[in-house]
Amino acid sequence: MLYAVKMDVALPLDLDADVRTDTLAKEKAYSQELQRGGEWVNIWRLVGQYSNLSIFDVRDNARLHEILWNLPLFPYMTIEVTPLAQHPSDIDAT
């Protein structure tokens, strides 16, 4: 199942610098592991924002929920999930 996921990050300004550095490193490693595994298909930065738009290809809602809740930055995120379906005008659909 394909999902578009918009993630907005709002790190507290008073977050300890070491905690910030460690959390960002863990986030990068976790996301790259999922990318290499094929579940996190694409990730794009939204220009001018501390946000990304990502495409996930996972077996079901429960798996996406598990992935998102395990993001190290999850406590600092607002997330919007949109399930995707193939459009009948897509040339790959024929």
mmCIF file of N, CA and C in Angstrom:
data_model
loop_
_atom_site.group_PDB
_atom_site.id
_atom_site.type_symbol
_atom_site.label_atom_id
_atom_site.label_comp_id
_atom_site.label_asym_id
_atom_site.label_seq_id
_atom_site.Cartn_x
_atom_site.Cartn_y
_atom_site.Cartn_z
ATOM 1 N N MET A 1 0.840 -1.172 0.000
ATOM 2 C CA MET A 1 0.000 0.000 0.000
ATOM 3 C C MET A 1 0.889 1.240 0.000
ATOM 4 N N LEU A 2 0.504 2.199 -0.821
ATOM 5 C CA LEU A 2 1.273 3.438 -0.919
ATOM 6 C C LEU A 2 0.637 4.534 -0.079
ATOM 7 N N TYR A 3 1.496 5.326 0.560
ATOM 8 C CA TYR A 3 1.058 6.444 1.377
ATOM 9 C C TYR A 3 1.959 7.641 1.117
ATOM 10 N N ALA A 4 1.353 8.818 1.036
ATOM 11 C CA ALA A 4 2.103 10.070 1.080
ATOM 12 C C ALA A 4 2.041 10.540 2.525
ATOM 13 N N VAL A 5 3.187 10.863 3.099
ATOM 14 C CA VAL A 5 3.248 11.265 4.497
ATOM 15 C C VAL A 5 3.994 12.592 4.588
ATOM 16 N N LYS A 6 3.294 13.607 5.109
ATOM 17 C CA LYS A 6 3.923 14.909 5.345
ATOM 18 C C LYS A 6 4.305 14.969 6.812
ATOM 19 N N MET A 7 5.567 15.278 7.068
ATOM 20 C CA MET A 7 6.076 15.360 8.434
ATOM 21 C C MET A 7 6.623 16.753 8.685
ATOM 22 N N ASP A 8 6.048 17.428 9.675
ATOM 23 C CA ASP A 8 6.520 18.737 10.108
ATOM 24 C C ASP A 8 7.224 18.556 11.450
ATOM 25 N N VAL A 9 8.449 19.055 11.547
ATOM 26 C CA VAL A 9 9.254 18.892 12.761
ATOM 27 C C VAL A 9 9.312 20.219 13.510
ATOM 28 N N ALA A 10 9.143 20.155 14.839
ATOM 29 C CA ALA A 10 9.242 21.337 15.696
ATOM 30 C C ALA A 10 10.049 20.961 16.935
ATOM 31 N N LEU A 11 11.370 21.004 16.788
ATOM 32 C CA LEU A 11 12.236 20.715 17.925
ATOM 33 C C LEU A 11 12.175 21.870 18.925
ATOM 34 N N PRO A 12 12.082 21.568 20.215
ATOM 35 C CA PRO A 12 12.071 22.639 21.219
ATOM 36 C C PRO A 12 13.374 23.441 21.165
ATOM 37 N N LEU A 13 13.254 24.738 21.290
ATOM 38 C CA LEU A 13 14.441 25.593 21.249
ATOM 39 C C LEU A 13 15.391 25.310 22.403
ATOM 40 N N ASP A 14 14.849 24.827 23.512
ATOM 41 C CA ASP A 14 15.691 24.554 24.682
ATOM 42 C C ASP A 14 16.144 23.098 24.776
ATOM 43 N N LEU A 15 15.972 22.331 23.681
ATOM 44 C CA LEU A 15 16.408 20.936 23.681
ATOM 45 C C LEU A 15 17.927 20.878 23.837
ATOM 46 N N ASP A 16 18.391 20.053 24.748
ATOM 47 C CA ASP A 16 19.826 19.890 24.979
ATOM 48 C C ASP A 16 20.542 19.590 23.660
ATOM 49 N N ALA A 17 21.657 20.249 23.422
ATOM 50 C CA ALA A 17 22.390 20.111 22.158
ATOM 51 C C ALA A 17 22.815 18.672 21.892
ATOM 52 N N ASP A 18 23.247 17.956 22.932
ATOM 53 C CA ASP A 18 23.661 16.565 22.755
ATOM 54 C C ASP A 18 22.463 15.668 22.411
ATOM 55 N N VAL A 19 21.334 15.925 23.049
ATOM 56 C CA VAL A 19 20.111 15.162 22.752
ATOM 57 C C VAL A 19 19.682 15.430 21.313
ATOM 58 N N ARG A 20 19.741 16.686 20.897
ATOM 59 C CA ARG A 20 19.384 17.061 19.523
ATOM 60 C C ARG A 20 20.274 16.326 18.520
ATOM 61 N N THR A 21 21.577 16.384 18.723
ATOM 62 C CA THR A 21 22.536 15.746 17.814
ATOM 63 C C THR A 21 22.304 14.238 17.752
ATOM 64 N N ASP A 22 22.123 13.606 18.907
ATOM 65 C CA ASP A 22 21.894 12.160 18.972
ATOM 66 C C ASP A 22 20.575 11.772 18.294
ATOM 67 N N THR A 23 19.526 12.542 18.551
ATOM 68 C CA THR A 23 18.212 12.247 17.966
ATOM 69 C C THR A 23 18.254 12.375 16.452
ATOM 70 N N LEU A 24 18.895 13.420 15.946
ATOM 71 C CA LEU A 24 18.987 13.608 14.491
ATOM 72 C C LEU A 24 19.802 12.492 13.837
ATOM 73 N N ALA A 25 20.864 12.050 14.478
ATOM 74 C CA ALA A 25 21.677 10.951 13.937
ATOM 75 C C ALA A 25 20.866 9.653 13.905
ATOM 76 N N LYS A 26 20.114 9.382 14.966
ATOM 77 C CA LYS A 26 19.272 8.179 14.999
ATOM 78 C C LYS A 26 18.180 8.245 13.944
ATOM 79 N N GLU A 27 17.597 9.420 13.758
ATOM 80 C CA GLU A 27 16.547 9.605 12.742
ATOM 81 C C GLU A 27 17.093 9.309 11.348
ATOM 82 N N LYS A 28 18.259 9.841 11.051
ATOM 83 C CA LYS A 28 18.872 9.630 9.735
ATOM 84 C C LYS A 28 19.167 8.154 9.506
ATOM 85 N N ALA A 29 19.747 7.481 10.488
ATOM 86 C CA ALA A 29 20.069 6.059 10.347
ATOM 87 C C ALA A 29 18.798 5.225 10.159
ATOM 88 N N TYR A 30 17.768 5.507 10.952
ATOM 89 C CA TYR A 30 16.505 4.761 10.865
ATOM 90 C C TYR A 30 15.846 4.970 9.502
ATOM 91 N N SER A 31 15.787 6.221 9.044
ATOM 92 C CA SER A 31 15.134 6.491 7.760
ATOM 93 C C SER A 31 15.913 5.867 6.597
ATOM 94 N N GLN A 32 17.226 5.909 6.669
ATOM 95 C CA GLN A 32 18.019 5.317 5.585
ATOM 96 C C GLN A 32 17.909 3.800 5.577
ATOM 97 N N GLU A 33 17.780 3.183 6.740
ATOM 98 C CA GLU A 33 17.558 1.738 6.806
ATOM 99 C C GLU A 33 16.231 1.375 6.115
ATOM 100 N N LEU A 34 15.192 2.147 6.382
ATOM 101 C CA LEU A 34 13.887 1.904 5.751
ATOM 102 C C LEU A 34 13.930 2.183 4.248
ATOM 103 N N GLN A 35 14.725 3.168 3.838
ATOM 104 C CA GLN A 35 14.883 3.453 2.411
ATOM 105 C C GLN A 35 15.588 2.290 1.710
ATOM 106 N N ARG A 36 16.661 1.811 2.317
ATOM 107 C CA ARG A 36 17.385 0.673 1.723
ATOM 108 C C ARG A 36 16.494 -0.568 1.657
ATOM 109 N N GLY A 37 15.592 -0.726 2.631
ATOM 110 C CA GLY A 37 14.684 -1.866 2.663
ATOM 111 C C GLY A 37 13.490 -1.737 1.730
ATOM 112 N N GLY A 38 13.319 -0.555 1.115
ATOM 113 C CA GLY A 38 12.265 -0.367 0.127
ATOM 114 C C GLY A 38 10.925 0.104 0.669
ATOM 115 N N GLU A 39 10.792 0.255 1.981
ATOM 116 C CA GLU A 39 9.513 0.712 2.523
ATOM 117 C C GLU A 39 9.382 2.238 2.467
ATOM 118 N N TRP A 40 10.480 2.950 2.619
ATOM 119 C CA TRP A 40 10.485 4.412 2.522
ATOM 120 C C TRP A 40 11.000 4.717 1.120
ATOM 121 N N VAL A 41 10.080 4.876 0.183
ATOM 122 C CA VAL A 41 10.408 4.925 -1.239
ATOM 123 C C VAL A 41 11.071 6.240 -1.642
ATOM 124 N N ASN A 42 10.532 7.355 -1.184
ATOM 125 C CA ASN A 42 11.060 8.675 -1.534
ATOM 126 C C ASN A 42 10.948 9.603 -0.335
ATOM 127 N N ILE A 43 11.844 10.586 -0.294
ATOM 128 C CA ILE A 43 11.755 11.649 0.706
ATOM 129 C C ILE A 43 12.185 12.959 0.049
ATOM 130 N N TRP A 44 11.344 13.984 0.205
ATOM 131 C CA TRP A 44 11.635 15.307 -0.353
ATOM 132 C C TRP A 44 11.538 16.348 0.749
ATOM 133 N N ARG A 45 12.469 17.262 0.766
ATOM 134 C CA ARG A 45 12.397 18.410 1.671
ATOM 135 C C ARG A 45 11.390 19.392 1.092
ATOM 136 N N LEU A 46 10.575 19.997 1.956
ATOM 137 C CA LEU A 46 9.662 21.058 1.550
ATOM 138 C C LEU A 46 10.403 22.379 1.755
ATOM 139 N N VAL A 47 10.655 23.066 0.672
ATOM 140 C CA VAL A 47 11.499 24.257 0.674
ATOM 141 C C VAL A 47 10.991 25.295 1.680
ATOM 142 N N GLY A 48 11.920 25.798 2.482
ATOM 143 C CA GLY A 48 11.619 26.845 3.441
ATOM 144 C C GLY A 48 10.945 26.367 4.715
ATOM 145 N N GLN A 49 10.820 25.048 4.899
ATOM 146 C CA GLN A 49 10.156 24.498 6.077
ATOM 147 C C GLN A 49 11.037 23.406 6.685
ATOM 148 N N TYR A 50 10.824 23.117 7.964
ATOM 149 C CA TYR A 50 11.481 21.957 8.571
ATOM 150 C C TYR A 50 10.483 20.819 8.430
ATOM 151 N N SER A 51 10.296 20.397 7.181
ATOM 152 C CA SER A 51 9.268 19.414 6.821
ATOM 153 C C SER A 51 9.762 18.565 5.669
ATOM 154 N N ASN A 52 9.124 17.387 5.542
ATOM 155 C CA ASN A 52 9.380 16.574 4.358
ATOM 156 C C ASN A 52 8.084 15.958 3.891
ATOM 157 N N LEU A 53 8.088 15.564 2.641
ATOM 158 C CA LEU A 53 7.002 14.789 2.057
ATOM 159 C C LEU A 53 7.623 13.480 1.604
ATOM 160 N N SER A 54 7.095 12.382 2.131
ATOM 161 C CA SER A 54 7.676 11.071 1.857
ATOM 162 C C SER A 54 6.632 10.129 1.293
ATOM 163 N N ILE A 55 7.094 9.166 0.512
ATOM 164 C CA ILE A 55 6.244 8.095 -0.005
ATOM 165 C C ILE A 55 6.690 6.799 0.655
ATOM 166 N N PHE A 56 5.728 6.096 1.239
ATOM 167 C CA PHE A 56 5.976 4.795 1.858
ATOM 168 C C PHE A 56 5.219 3.728 1.084
ATOM 169 N N ASP A 57 5.830 2.575 0.937
ATOM 170 C CA ASP A 57 5.197 1.404 0.327
ATOM 171 C C ASP A 57 5.294 0.276 1.346
ATOM 172 N N VAL A 58 4.205 0.090 2.101
ATOM 173 C CA VAL A 58 4.189 -0.877 3.197
ATOM 174 C C VAL A 58 2.990 -1.808 3.059
ATOM 175 N N ARG A 59 3.019 -2.910 3.804
ATOM 176 C CA ARG A 59 1.989 -3.939 3.647
ATOM 177 C C ARG A 59 0.609 -3.500 4.125
ATOM 178 N N ASP A 60 0.561 -2.618 5.160
ATOM 179 C CA ASP A 60 -0.750 -2.228 5.685
ATOM 180 C C ASP A 60 -0.619 -1.025 6.611
ATOM 181 N N ASN A 61 -1.779 -0.551 7.099
ATOM 182 C CA ASN A 61 -1.817 0.602 8.006
ATOM 183 C C ASN A 61 -0.996 0.361 9.260
ATOM 184 N N ALA A 62 -1.076 -0.844 9.795
ATOM 185 C CA ALA A 62 -0.368 -1.159 11.038
ATOM 186 C C ALA A 62 1.140 -1.006 10.860
ATOM 187 N N ARG A 63 1.664 -1.421 9.719
ATOM 188 C CA ARG A 63 3.106 -1.296 9.490
ATOM 189 C C ARG A 63 3.514 0.166 9.383
ATOM 190 N N LEU A 64 2.722 0.971 8.686
ATOM 191 C CA LEU A 64 3.051 2.392 8.596
ATOM 192 C C LEU A 64 3.005 3.028 9.983
ATOM 193 N N HIS A 65 2.006 2.697 10.767
ATOM 194 C CA HIS A 65 1.887 3.208 12.125
ATOM 195 C C HIS A 65 3.134 2.848 12.943
ATOM 196 N N GLU A 66 3.571 1.609 12.831
ATOM 197 C CA GLU A 66 4.771 1.158 13.546
ATOM 198 C C GLU A 66 6.003 1.967 13.132
ATOM 199 N N ILE A 67 6.166 2.162 11.831
ATOM 200 C CA ILE A 67 7.312 2.926 11.327
ATOM 201 C C ILE A 67 7.288 4.342 11.883
ATOM 202 N N LEU A 68 6.139 4.991 11.776
ATOM 203 C CA LEU A 68 6.049 6.388 12.190
ATOM 204 C C LEU A 68 6.266 6.555 13.696
ATOM 205 N N TRP A 69 5.674 5.677 14.492
ATOM 206 C CA TRP A 69 5.817 5.779 15.942
ATOM 207 C C TRP A 69 7.243 5.487 16.401
ATOM 208 N N ASN A 70 8.024 4.809 15.588
ATOM 209 C CA ASN A 70 9.412 4.506 15.948
ATOM 210 C C ASN A 70 10.413 5.533 15.431
ATOM 211 N N LEU A 71 9.933 6.561 14.729
ATOM 212 C CA LEU A 71 10.832 7.627 14.300
ATOM 213 C C LEU A 71 11.383 8.330 15.537
ATOM 214 N N PRO A 72 12.694 8.478 15.647
ATOM 215 C CA PRO A 72 13.254 9.179 16.801
ATOM 216 C C PRO A 72 12.719 10.609 16.964
ATOM 217 N N LEU A 73 12.354 11.260 15.859
ATOM 218 C CA LEU A 73 11.807 12.615 15.924
ATOM 219 C C LEU A 73 10.291 12.636 16.139
ATOM 220 N N PHE A 74 9.646 11.469 16.227
ATOM 221 C CA PHE A 74 8.189 11.406 16.347
ATOM 222 C C PHE A 74 7.618 12.317 17.436
ATOM 223 N N PRO A 75 8.226 12.383 18.618
ATOM 224 C CA PRO A 75 7.652 13.245 19.658
ATOM 225 C C PRO A 75 7.604 14.728 19.277
ATOM 226 N N TYR A 76 8.371 15.114 18.276
ATOM 227 C CA TYR A 76 8.463 16.517 17.862
ATOM 228 C C TYR A 76 7.791 16.767 16.512
ATOM 229 N N MET A 77 6.993 15.818 16.048
ATOM 230 C CA MET A 77 6.407 15.911 14.708
ATOM 231 C C MET A 77 4.901 16.059 14.728
ATOM 232 N N THR A 78 4.415 16.733 13.686
ATOM 233 C CA THR A 78 3.018 16.676 13.294
ATOM 234 C C THR A 78 3.019 15.934 11.963
ATOM 235 N N ILE A 79 2.201 14.885 11.865
ATOM 236 C CA ILE A 79 2.228 14.010 10.694
ATOM 237 C C ILE A 79 0.854 13.958 10.037
ATOM 238 N N GLU A 80 0.851 14.046 8.720
ATOM 239 C CA GLU A 80 -0.377 13.923 7.934
ATOM 240 C C GLU A 80 -0.190 12.768 6.945
ATOM 241 N N VAL A 81 -1.060 11.765 7.019
ATOM 242 C CA VAL A 81 -0.962 10.571 6.180
ATOM 243 C C VAL A 81 -2.088 10.586 5.147
ATOM 244 N N THR A 82 -1.725 10.338 3.876
ATOM 245 C CA THR A 82 -2.704 10.251 2.808
ATOM 246 C C THR A 82 -2.494 8.936 2.053
ATOM 247 N N PRO A 83 -3.463 8.000 2.130
ATOM 248 C CA PRO A 83 -3.348 6.772 1.329
ATOM 249 C C PRO A 83 -3.434 7.127 -0.160
ATOM 250 N N LEU A 84 -2.706 6.395 -0.973
ATOM 251 C CA LEU A 84 -2.667 6.663 -2.411
ATOM 252 C C LEU A 84 -3.204 5.467 -3.194
ATOM 253 N N ALA A 85 -3.857 5.775 -4.307
ATOM 254 C CA ALA A 85 -4.332 4.749 -5.235
ATOM 255 C C ALA A 85 -3.920 5.159 -6.643
ATOM 256 N N GLN A 86 -3.703 4.178 -7.474
ATOM 257 C CA GLN A 86 -3.287 4.470 -8.848
ATOM 258 C C GLN A 86 -4.400 5.198 -9.595
ATOM 259 N N HIS A 87 -4.019 6.212 -10.344
ATOM 260 C CA HIS A 87 -4.959 6.992 -11.138
ATOM 261 C C HIS A 87 -5.186 6.293 -12.481
ATOM 262 N N PRO A 88 -6.427 6.225 -12.962
ATOM 263 C CA PRO A 88 -6.693 5.513 -14.218
ATOM 264 C C PRO A 88 -6.034 6.150 -15.444
ATOM 265 N N SER A 89 -5.609 7.421 -15.355
ATOM 266 C CA SER A 89 -4.919 8.054 -16.473
ATOM 267 C C SER A 89 -3.411 7.836 -16.443
ATOM 268 N N ASP A 90 -2.912 7.187 -15.406
ATOM 269 C CA ASP A 90 -1.483 6.894 -15.296
ATOM 270 C C ASP A 90 -1.100 5.912 -16.409
ATOM 271 N N ILE A 91 -0.093 6.248 -17.189
ATOM 272 C CA ILE A 91 0.278 5.369 -18.308
ATOM 273 C C ILE A 91 0.770 4.007 -17.839
ATOM 274 N N ASP A 92 1.232 3.921 -16.571
ATOM 275 C CA ASP A 92 1.651 2.625 -16.030
ATOM 276 C C ASP A 92 0.472 1.747 -15.648
ATOM 277 N N ALA A 93 -0.745 2.316 -15.619
ATOM 278 C CA ALA A 93 -1.931 1.566 -15.222
ATOM 279 C C ALA A 93 -2.462 0.684 -16.353
ATOM 280 N N THR A 94 -2.000 0.944 -17.570
ATOM 281 C CA THR A 94 -2.536 0.188 -18.720
ATOM 282 C C THR A 94 -1.658 -0.985 -19.080
#
